[in-house]
């Protein structure tokens, strides 16, 4: 019952025309994919009437996946400029992500270097105090 409309669409239309949805560009693509995912139970449909079972639809997985891929292909073919723009945007984002990762790694290395130098300075200051104490002790002993 909850899939009745989807099942009827899948039973009566072997090819779903996506051209009317292309005016919304790639915004409809996730909706189409979601629709197919929720229509998956319709690939094997049996009707039970008066203790009799009748199988109405039995679509193999390969055929169903082929229908989904056809819809995806129609979207990509229908809005190639948008797909290319998104691909270029994603490539640009990937390049920036790589640069950001390099900068963050360099920043981390510099921070570790600064911390190491601070520890070294602290050690040298403690050594300097110790040596001043020895010099002070020697001066007092000589006087």
Short mmCIF file of C-alpha atoms in Angstrom, two decimals:
data_model
loop_
_atom_site.label_atom_id
_atom_site.label_comp_id
_atom_site.label_asym_id
_atom_site.label_seq_id
_atom_site.Cartn_x
_atom_site.Cartn_y
_atom_site.Cartn_z
CA UNK A 1 0.00 0.00 0.00
CA UNK A 2 2.69 2.54 0.87
CA UNK A 3 4.60 1.76 -2.32
CA UNK A 4 1.57 1.38 -4.59
CA UNK A 5 2.24 4.44 -6.74
CA UNK A 6 5.93 3.67 -7.07
CA UNK A 7 5.23 0.06 -7.96
CA UNK A 8 2.69 1.05 -10.60
CA UNK A 9 5.18 3.49 -12.10
CA UNK A 10 7.89 0.83 -12.22
CA UNK A 11 5.49 -1.77 -13.67
CA UNK A 12 4.13 0.45 -16.42
CA UNK A 13 7.18 2.50 -17.39
CA UNK A 14 10.34 0.62 -18.26
CA UNK A 15 12.04 3.91 -19.04
CA UNK A 16 11.53 6.97 -16.87
CA UNK A 17 11.97 10.22 -18.76
CA UNK A 18 14.01 12.65 -16.66
CA UNK A 19 13.94 15.55 -19.14
CA UNK A 20 11.12 17.41 -17.32
CA UNK A 21 13.22 17.42 -14.15
CA UNK A 22 16.33 18.87 -15.80
CA UNK A 23 15.05 22.42 -15.47
CA UNK A 24 15.96 22.18 -11.79
CA UNK A 25 19.47 21.08 -12.69
CA UNK A 26 21.30 18.78 -10.34
CA UNK A 27 18.98 19.62 -7.45
CA UNK A 28 16.62 16.80 -8.51
CA UNK A 29 19.33 14.17 -8.82
CA UNK A 30 19.40 13.26 -5.09
CA UNK A 31 15.59 13.12 -5.12
CA UNK A 32 15.63 10.71 -8.06
CA UNK A 33 18.24 8.51 -6.38
CA UNK A 34 16.23 8.56 -3.15
CA UNK A 35 13.05 7.68 -5.05
CA UNK A 36 14.73 4.65 -6.60
CA UNK A 37 16.14 3.56 -3.24
CA UNK A 38 12.71 3.74 -1.64
CA UNK A 39 11.14 1.94 -4.65
CA UNK A 40 13.54 -1.02 -4.29
CA UNK A 41 10.92 -3.22 -2.53
CA UNK A 42 8.77 -2.95 -5.67
CA UNK A 43 11.19 -5.06 -7.72
CA UNK A 44 9.51 -8.19 -6.37
CA UNK A 45 5.83 -7.62 -5.88
CA UNK A 46 3.28 -10.28 -5.02
CA UNK A 47 -0.43 -9.79 -4.54
CA UNK A 48 -2.32 -11.99 -2.11
CA UNK A 49 -6.06 -12.43 -2.67
CA UNK A 50 -8.23 -15.04 -0.99
CA UNK A 51 -5.31 -17.27 0.00
CA UNK A 52 -3.96 -17.13 -3.56
CA UNK A 53 -0.64 -15.53 -4.36
CA UNK A 54 0.07 -13.95 -7.69
CA UNK A 55 3.47 -12.50 -8.52
CA UNK A 56 2.94 -9.25 -10.41
CA UNK A 57 6.50 -8.02 -10.78
CA UNK A 58 9.81 -9.83 -10.52
CA UNK A 59 12.58 -7.61 -11.80
CA UNK A 60 16.18 -8.87 -11.53
CA UNK A 61 18.69 -6.75 -9.63
CA UNK A 62 20.70 -6.09 -12.81
CA UNK A 63 17.65 -4.69 -14.63
CA UNK A 64 16.76 -2.48 -11.69
CA UNK A 65 20.33 -1.15 -11.39
CA UNK A 66 20.33 -0.53 -15.14
CA UNK A 67 17.22 1.63 -14.75
CA UNK A 68 18.86 3.61 -11.96
CA UNK A 69 22.04 4.11 -13.99
CA UNK A 70 19.98 5.23 -16.99
CA UNK A 71 18.35 7.92 -14.87
CA UNK A 72 21.74 9.07 -13.55
CA UNK A 73 23.12 9.13 -17.09
CA UNK A 74 20.19 11.24 -18.30
CA UNK A 75 20.85 13.77 -15.56
CA UNK A 76 24.55 13.97 -16.37
CA UNK A 77 23.87 14.17 -20.11
CA UNK A 78 21.08 16.72 -19.60
CA UNK A 79 23.13 19.17 -17.56
CA UNK A 80 26.75 18.61 -18.66
CA UNK A 81 27.77 22.19 -18.01
CA UNK A 82 26.55 21.96 -14.41
CA UNK A 83 28.31 18.62 -13.95
CA UNK A 84 31.56 20.05 -15.32
CA UNK A 85 31.25 23.13 -13.13
CA UNK A 86 30.71 20.96 -10.07
CA UNK A 87 33.63 18.75 -11.07
CA UNK A 88 35.85 21.82 -11.44
CA UNK A 89 34.60 23.16 -8.10
CA UNK A 90 35.33 19.84 -6.43
CA UNK A 91 38.78 19.71 -8.03
CA UNK A 92 39.46 23.24 -6.81
CA UNK A 93 38.25 22.34 -3.33
CA UNK A 94 40.52 19.27 -3.36
CA UNK A 95 43.51 21.42 -4.32
CA UNK A 96 42.72 23.89 -1.54
CA UNK A 97 42.23 21.04 0.91
CA UNK A 98 45.67 19.71 -0.03
CA UNK A 99 47.21 23.16 0.43
CA UNK A 100 45.45 23.61 3.75
CA UNK A 101 46.71 20.20 4.89
CA UNK A 102 50.29 21.16 3.95
CA UNK A 103 49.98 24.50 5.76
CA UNK A 104 48.49 22.85 8.85
CA UNK A 105 51.25 20.24 8.85
CA UNK A 106 53.87 22.98 8.57
CA UNK A 107 52.14 24.94 11.35
CA UNK A 108 52.15 21.84 13.57
CA UNK A 109 55.84 21.27 12.84
CA UNK A 110 56.66 24.90 13.69
CA UNK A 111 54.63 24.70 16.92
CA UNK A 112 56.49 21.54 17.92
CA UNK A 113 59.78 23.28 17.10
CA UNK A 114 58.77 26.31 19.22
CA UNK A 115 57.82 24.02 22.12
CA UNK A 116 61.12 22.18 21.80
CA UNK A 117 63.02 25.47 21.87
CA UNK A 118 61.06 26.66 24.90
CA UNK A 119 61.96 23.44 26.73
CA UNK A 120 65.63 23.92 25.77
CA UNK A 121 65.55 27.55 26.99
CA UNK A 122 64.02 26.42 30.29
CA UNK A 123 66.75 23.78 30.68
CA UNK A 124 69.46 26.35 29.91
CA UNK A 125 68.00 28.84 32.39
CA UNK A 126 67.96 26.15 35.10
CA UNK A 127 71.58 25.22 34.23
CA UNK A 128 72.48 28.93 34.35
CA UNK A 129 70.95 29.24 37.84
CA UNK A 130 72.82 26.17 39.01
CA UNK A 131 76.14 27.52 37.66
CA UNK A 132 75.51 30.96 39.23
CA UNK A 133 74.94 29.21 42.52
CA UNK A 134 78.28 27.37 42.14
CA UNK A 135 80.09 30.61 41.21
CA UNK A 136 78.50 32.37 44.18
CA UNK A 137 79.57 29.53 46.47
CA UNK A 138 83.17 29.65 45.15
CA UNK A 139 83.33 33.47 45.59
CA UNK A 140 82.09 33.23 49.14
CA UNK A 141 84.64 30.49 49.86
CA UNK A 142 87.49 32.64 48.46
CA UNK A 143 86.53 35.71 50.44
#
